[in-house]
Amino acid sequence: MNNQELVRYRRDGFLVLENFVAAEACDRLRARANELVAAFDPGGEILPIFTTKNHARDQYFLDSADKIRLFFEEDAFDEHGRLRQSKALSINKIGHAMHDLDPVFDAFSRTPELAQLASDLGHRDPLLLQSMYIFKQPNIGGEVRLHTDHTFLWSEPMSVTGFWIALEDATLENGCLWALPGGHELPVKKRFRRVGDTTVLEALDPTPYPKTGEVPLEVSKGTLIVLHPALPHRSGPNTSARSRHAFTLHVLERGAHYPADNWLQRPNFPLRSFSRSI
Ligand code: FE2
C-alpha cells in the first residue's frame, strides 16, 4: 500500500485494492469451501437448529468462535422445515475460525502480503480474530444491512480492521458492498453484546446515518477492500443467477482491550498472528 492509498483510507474509511489476491488462490479457497459444504450433514441433530429462531440457534452461533460452522440462509427452509433448494445453494456463510483450523484457509489468511498490509495500516501486532466465507447465493443471497464491524467486534481503542476479498466479481446485481465514504468519522450507533447465553443489540447513538452518499463498490475477483472498524457498510441482495463468494478476515491489535461481553470469545484457543510458524 502506498502513501496515497493510506491517505485515501484515512479519508474514506475504506480502500479498494485491485488484484490483491491471485485468481488461482481465490479458486483454491472456493474449492475448499465447496468441500466443506459437501461434507456438512445438516440432518439429525443439526437441522432443527436452523428451522426456528431459538435458543439452540443462538448457541450454535455463539459457540462458533473457535470452530468451523456452516450457517443457512434465513429463507432456506419452507414452512415444513425442509430445504427449498439444494444444500449447496442454501448456505449463507461459514465461520468463524477456518483461518486457524483449516490448512487451506490458514494459508490464504496468512500471506506476507496481508501481513504487510496490516502493518502499513498501522497495526503493530495484529492477531487474526475472525474469518468468514460468505456465499451470497444466486437469487436468494440476502442483504446485509448497514452496520459497522466495531458494533460486532468491539475493542478499546477501536482496532479491528476488516479485509474483504472478492472471490468472484461483485456487481450491483449479485450484491456488492456499499459504503458511506467518511462515515467512519461518525459515532458508532450500536453495540452487539453477549448477555448470558443470548445477545442484544444495544443502541448507543440515535442519530441516523445520512440518507445519501453511499457508494457501491463493484469490484473484480481478487480485489481486497479494507474496512475501518467504524465504517458504515452493507451489501444488497443477490438478484442475479450468479453467486458472489467473498472471504472476510478481521484482525485485532494485541493489547487493545477486548471486552468479555463481545460475542466472539476464545478462552481455550488463543488468537494467533500472521506468522505461520506458531
Ligand atoms: Fe461488516
Short mmCIF file of C-alpha atoms and ligand atoms in Angstrom, two decimals:
data_model
loop_
_atom_site.label_atom_id
_atom_site.label_comp_id
_atom_site.label_asym_id
_atom_site.label_seq_id
_atom_site.Cartn_x
_atom_site.Cartn_y
_atom_site.Cartn_z
CA MET A 1 0.00 0.00 0.00
CA ASN A 2 1.46 3.37 -0.95
CA ASN A 3 1.12 6.65 0.87
CA GLN A 4 -1.65 7.97 -1.38
CA GLU A 5 -3.68 4.86 -0.61
CA LEU A 6 -3.17 5.35 3.11
CA VAL A 7 -4.36 8.95 2.78
CA ARG A 8 -7.45 7.73 0.91
CA TYR A 9 -8.13 5.06 3.54
CA ARG A 10 -7.94 7.61 6.35
CA ARG A 11 -10.24 9.98 4.44
CA ASP A 12 -12.85 7.45 3.28
CA GLY A 13 -12.68 4.70 5.90
CA PHE A 14 -12.23 2.07 3.22
CA LEU A 15 -9.75 1.25 0.49
CA VAL A 16 -10.16 -0.82 -2.67
CA LEU A 17 -7.03 -2.72 -3.71
CA GLU A 18 -7.47 -4.46 -7.06
CA ASN A 19 -5.62 -7.66 -7.95
CA PHE A 20 -4.53 -8.19 -4.35
CA VAL A 21 -5.11 -11.94 -4.43
CA ALA A 22 -4.28 -14.15 -7.42
CA ALA A 23 -7.19 -15.79 -9.23
CA GLU A 24 -5.75 -19.25 -8.52
CA ALA A 25 -5.71 -18.57 -4.78
CA CYS A 26 -9.36 -17.44 -4.96
CA ASP A 27 -10.21 -20.64 -6.80
CA ARG A 28 -8.43 -22.80 -4.24
CA LEU A 29 -10.44 -21.22 -1.43
CA ARG A 30 -13.71 -21.65 -3.34
CA ALA A 31 -12.93 -25.30 -3.96
CA ARG A 32 -12.15 -25.85 -0.27
CA ALA A 33 -15.37 -24.09 0.79
CA ASN A 34 -17.31 -26.34 -1.57
CA GLU A 35 -15.68 -29.37 0.04
CA LEU A 36 -16.71 -28.17 3.50
CA VAL A 37 -20.28 -27.74 2.28
CA ALA A 38 -20.31 -31.18 0.66
CA ALA A 39 -19.07 -32.75 3.91
CA PHE A 40 -21.64 -30.91 6.04
CA ASP A 41 -24.50 -33.06 7.22
CA PRO A 42 -27.36 -30.82 8.32
CA GLY A 43 -29.65 -33.72 9.16
CA GLY A 44 -30.41 -35.25 12.52
CA GLU A 45 -29.33 -33.06 15.41
CA ILE A 46 -28.15 -30.10 13.38
CA LEU A 47 -31.05 -29.28 11.09
CA PRO A 48 -33.59 -28.29 13.78
CA ILE A 49 -31.19 -25.59 14.94
CA PHE A 50 -31.85 -23.62 11.79
CA THR A 51 -35.54 -24.03 11.35
CA THR A 52 -36.59 -21.83 14.25
CA LYS A 53 -35.07 -18.78 15.87
CA ASN A 54 -34.49 -20.36 19.21
CA HIS A 55 -32.00 -20.89 21.93
CA ALA A 56 -30.22 -23.71 20.09
CA ARG A 57 -29.70 -21.49 17.10
CA ASP A 58 -28.20 -18.73 19.28
CA GLN A 59 -25.93 -21.28 20.88
CA TYR A 60 -24.81 -22.69 17.52
CA PHE A 61 -23.71 -19.16 16.56
CA LEU A 62 -22.16 -18.22 19.92
CA ASP A 63 -20.16 -21.44 20.03
CA SER A 64 -18.71 -20.92 16.55
CA ALA A 65 -15.86 -18.58 17.54
CA ASP A 66 -13.32 -21.41 17.66
CA LYS A 67 -14.95 -23.73 15.15
CA ILE A 68 -15.78 -24.22 11.50
CA ARG A 69 -19.55 -23.92 11.31
CA LEU A 70 -21.93 -23.55 8.40
CA PHE A 71 -24.93 -21.23 8.55
CA PHE A 72 -28.01 -21.40 6.37
CA GLU A 73 -29.76 -18.54 4.60
CA GLU A 74 -32.76 -17.15 6.51
CA ASP A 75 -35.18 -18.29 3.82
CA ALA A 76 -33.56 -21.65 3.14
CA PHE A 77 -36.43 -23.62 4.68
CA ASP A 78 -40.09 -23.96 3.81
CA GLU A 79 -42.91 -23.99 6.40
CA HIS A 80 -42.31 -27.69 6.98
CA GLY A 81 -38.64 -27.17 7.81
CA ARG A 82 -37.46 -28.63 4.54
CA LEU A 83 -34.76 -27.06 2.39
CA ARG A 84 -36.27 -25.19 -0.57
CA GLN A 85 -33.26 -25.91 -2.76
CA SER A 86 -30.10 -27.98 -2.61
CA LYS A 87 -27.90 -27.76 0.47
CA ALA A 88 -25.07 -26.33 -1.62
CA LEU A 89 -27.29 -23.41 -2.67
CA SER A 90 -28.73 -22.84 0.82
CA ILE A 91 -25.63 -21.98 2.85
CA ASN A 92 -25.22 -18.32 3.81
CA LYS A 93 -21.75 -18.47 5.31
CA ILE A 94 -19.04 -20.45 7.07
CA GLY A 95 -17.49 -19.08 10.28
CA HIS A 96 -15.52 -18.21 12.32
CA ALA A 97 -12.14 -19.93 12.85
CA MET A 98 -11.28 -21.51 9.50
CA HIS A 99 -8.08 -19.44 9.44
CA ASP A 100 -6.84 -21.44 12.45
CA LEU A 101 -8.42 -24.84 11.81
CA ASP A 102 -8.28 -25.46 8.08
CA PRO A 103 -4.92 -25.63 6.25
CA VAL A 104 -6.26 -24.07 3.03
CA PHE A 105 -7.90 -21.16 4.86
CA ASP A 106 -4.82 -20.81 7.07
CA ALA A 107 -2.57 -20.44 4.02
CA PHE A 108 -4.97 -17.98 2.36
CA SER A 109 -5.19 -15.86 5.54
CA ARG A 110 -1.53 -15.80 6.48
CA THR A 111 0.27 -14.40 3.46
CA PRO A 112 3.18 -11.94 3.55
CA GLU A 113 1.03 -9.53 1.53
CA LEU A 114 -1.74 -9.47 4.14
CA ALA A 115 0.76 -9.12 6.99
CA GLN A 116 2.41 -6.21 5.17
CA LEU A 117 -0.95 -4.56 4.53
CA ALA A 118 -1.88 -4.77 8.21
CA SER A 119 1.48 -3.25 9.08
CA ASP A 120 1.04 -0.47 6.50
CA LEU A 121 -2.34 0.32 8.07
CA GLY A 122 -0.67 0.88 11.42
CA HIS A 123 -1.08 -2.49 13.12
CA ARG A 124 2.00 -3.32 15.17
CA ASP A 125 1.00 -6.73 16.44
CA PRO A 126 -2.19 -7.88 14.72
CA LEU A 127 -3.98 -11.05 15.76
CA LEU A 128 -6.33 -12.89 13.43
CA LEU A 129 -9.67 -12.71 15.19
CA GLN A 130 -12.33 -14.00 12.83
CA SER A 131 -12.81 -15.39 9.34
CA MET A 132 -16.00 -15.74 7.33
CA TYR A 133 -16.71 -17.29 3.95
CA ILE A 134 -19.80 -15.62 2.51
CA PHE A 135 -21.69 -17.27 -0.35
CA LYS A 136 -24.34 -14.67 -1.31
CA GLN A 137 -26.16 -17.38 -3.23
CA PRO A 138 -27.82 -16.80 -6.62
CA ASN A 139 -31.37 -15.42 -6.28
CA ILE A 140 -31.68 -15.98 -2.52
CA GLY A 141 -28.50 -14.40 -1.12
CA GLY A 142 -29.93 -11.94 1.40
CA GLU A 143 -28.95 -8.33 2.04
CA VAL A 144 -26.71 -7.35 4.94
CA ARG A 145 -28.00 -4.14 6.47
CA LEU A 146 -25.91 -1.05 7.09
CA HIS A 147 -23.60 -1.64 10.04
CA THR A 148 -20.10 -1.11 11.35
CA ASP A 149 -17.83 -4.01 12.24
CA HIS A 150 -16.94 -2.26 15.50
CA THR A 151 -20.56 -2.90 16.54
CA PHE A 152 -19.87 -6.65 16.49
CA LEU A 153 -16.14 -6.79 17.30
CA TRP A 154 -15.71 -4.05 19.87
CA SER A 155 -12.28 -3.08 21.15
CA GLU A 156 -10.84 -0.13 23.02
CA PRO A 157 -9.22 1.64 21.36
CA MET A 158 -11.13 0.73 18.22
CA SER A 159 -8.71 -1.56 16.41
CA VAL A 160 -10.45 -4.33 14.49
CA THR A 161 -9.66 -3.88 10.80
CA GLY A 162 -11.65 -5.81 8.20
CA PHE A 163 -10.28 -7.33 5.00
CA TRP A 164 -12.99 -8.22 2.48
CA ILE A 165 -11.80 -10.25 -0.51
CA ALA A 166 -13.86 -10.84 -3.63
CA LEU A 167 -13.52 -14.48 -4.70
CA GLU A 168 -15.79 -13.73 -7.66
CA ASP A 169 -16.67 -10.48 -9.42
CA ALA A 170 -19.01 -8.45 -7.20
CA THR A 171 -21.57 -6.30 -9.02
CA LEU A 172 -24.77 -4.40 -8.25
CA GLU A 173 -26.75 -7.41 -9.47
CA ASN A 174 -25.11 -10.05 -7.29
CA GLY A 175 -24.88 -7.95 -4.14
CA CYS A 176 -21.63 -5.99 -3.99
CA LEU A 177 -20.63 -3.96 -0.94
CA TRP A 178 -21.85 -0.39 -0.42
CA ALA A 179 -20.01 2.06 1.81
CA LEU A 180 -20.52 5.56 3.17
CA PRO A 181 -17.26 7.43 2.43
CA GLY A 182 -16.09 9.29 5.53
CA GLY A 183 -18.75 7.62 7.64
CA HIS A 184 -16.06 6.20 9.94
CA GLU A 185 -15.83 9.68 11.48
CA LEU A 186 -19.42 9.44 12.74
CA PRO A 187 -20.30 7.94 16.11
CA VAL A 188 -20.92 4.19 16.06
CA LYS A 189 -24.66 3.68 16.58
CA LYS A 190 -24.93 0.25 18.16
CA ARG A 191 -23.10 -2.44 20.06
CA PHE A 192 -23.80 -6.16 19.82
CA ARG A 193 -23.22 -7.73 23.23
CA ARG A 194 -23.42 -11.17 24.75
CA VAL A 195 -25.79 -11.34 27.71
CA GLY A 196 -25.77 -14.74 29.34
CA ASP A 197 -26.46 -17.25 26.61
CA THR A 198 -28.03 -14.77 24.22
CA THR A 199 -27.16 -11.42 22.62
CA VAL A 200 -28.50 -7.88 22.50
CA LEU A 201 -28.02 -5.06 20.03
CA GLU A 202 -27.62 -2.06 22.27
CA ALA A 203 -28.38 1.45 20.91
CA LEU A 204 -25.61 3.95 21.60
CA ASP A 205 -26.42 6.91 19.39
CA PRO A 206 -29.92 7.54 17.99
CA THR A 207 -28.75 9.88 15.21
CA PRO A 208 -29.37 8.13 11.88
CA TYR A 209 -26.70 7.91 9.21
CA PRO A 210 -27.16 10.36 6.32
CA LYS A 211 -29.69 9.09 3.77
CA THR A 212 -27.43 9.88 0.81
CA GLY A 213 -23.79 9.49 -0.10
CA GLU A 214 -23.37 5.72 -0.12
CA VAL A 215 -21.32 4.36 -2.99
CA PRO A 216 -21.41 0.85 -4.50
CA LEU A 217 -18.09 -0.99 -4.56
CA GLU A 218 -18.29 -3.08 -7.70
CA VAL A 219 -15.03 -4.99 -7.84
CA SER A 220 -13.41 -7.80 -9.76
CA LYS A 221 -12.31 -11.17 -8.43
CA GLY A 222 -9.12 -10.91 -6.36
CA THR A 223 -9.86 -7.37 -5.12
CA LEU A 224 -9.35 -6.68 -1.41
CA ILE A 225 -11.35 -3.98 0.34
CA VAL A 226 -10.02 -2.67 3.66
CA LEU A 227 -12.77 -1.68 6.09
CA HIS A 228 -12.20 0.67 9.02
CA PRO A 229 -13.96 -0.61 12.17
CA ALA A 230 -16.34 2.36 12.24
CA LEU A 231 -17.12 2.44 8.51
CA PRO A 232 -20.85 2.06 7.76
CA HIS A 233 -21.20 -0.55 5.02
CA ARG A 234 -23.77 -3.02 3.76
CA SER A 235 -24.44 -5.32 0.83
CA GLY A 236 -27.53 -5.75 -1.28
CA PRO A 237 -29.42 -8.97 -2.00
CA ASN A 238 -28.27 -11.15 -4.85
CA THR A 239 -30.94 -10.75 -7.53
CA SER A 240 -28.87 -12.45 -10.21
CA ALA A 241 -28.30 -16.04 -11.23
CA ARG A 242 -24.60 -15.76 -10.30
CA SER A 243 -23.13 -16.29 -6.83
CA ARG A 244 -20.95 -13.68 -5.13
CA HIS A 245 -18.48 -15.52 -2.93
CA ALA A 246 -16.30 -13.44 -0.62
CA PHE A 247 -13.90 -14.08 2.23
CA THR A 248 -13.50 -11.75 5.17
CA LEU A 249 -10.82 -11.63 7.79
CA HIS A 250 -10.73 -9.39 10.85
CA VAL A 251 -7.59 -8.53 12.77
CA LEU A 252 -7.38 -7.23 16.32
CA GLU A 253 -4.41 -5.28 17.67
CA ARG A 254 -2.83 -7.20 20.53
CA GLY A 255 -3.02 -5.13 23.68
CA ALA A 256 -6.30 -3.42 22.79
CA HIS A 257 -8.97 -4.06 25.40
CA TYR A 258 -11.31 -6.74 24.05
CA PRO A 259 -14.43 -6.85 26.26
CA ALA A 260 -15.59 -10.07 27.83
CA ASP A 261 -19.13 -9.42 26.57
CA ASN A 262 -18.19 -9.35 22.89
CA TRP A 263 -19.98 -12.28 21.25
CA LEU A 264 -16.76 -13.80 19.92
CA GLN A 265 -14.70 -15.33 22.74
CA ARG A 266 -11.89 -17.87 22.51
CA PRO A 267 -10.93 -18.63 26.11
CA ASN A 268 -9.41 -22.01 25.25
CA PHE A 269 -7.97 -21.20 21.86
CA PRO A 270 -5.57 -18.23 21.86
CA LEU A 271 -5.58 -15.95 18.83
CA ARG A 272 -2.58 -16.14 16.53
CA SER A 273 -0.73 -13.63 14.41
CA PHE A 274 0.04 -13.72 10.69
CA SER A 275 3.05 -15.91 11.42
CA ARG A 276 2.55 -19.47 10.17
CA SER A 277 5.29 -20.88 12.34
CA ILE A 278 3.30 -20.97 15.59
FE FE2 B 1 -19.31 -5.94 8.04
#
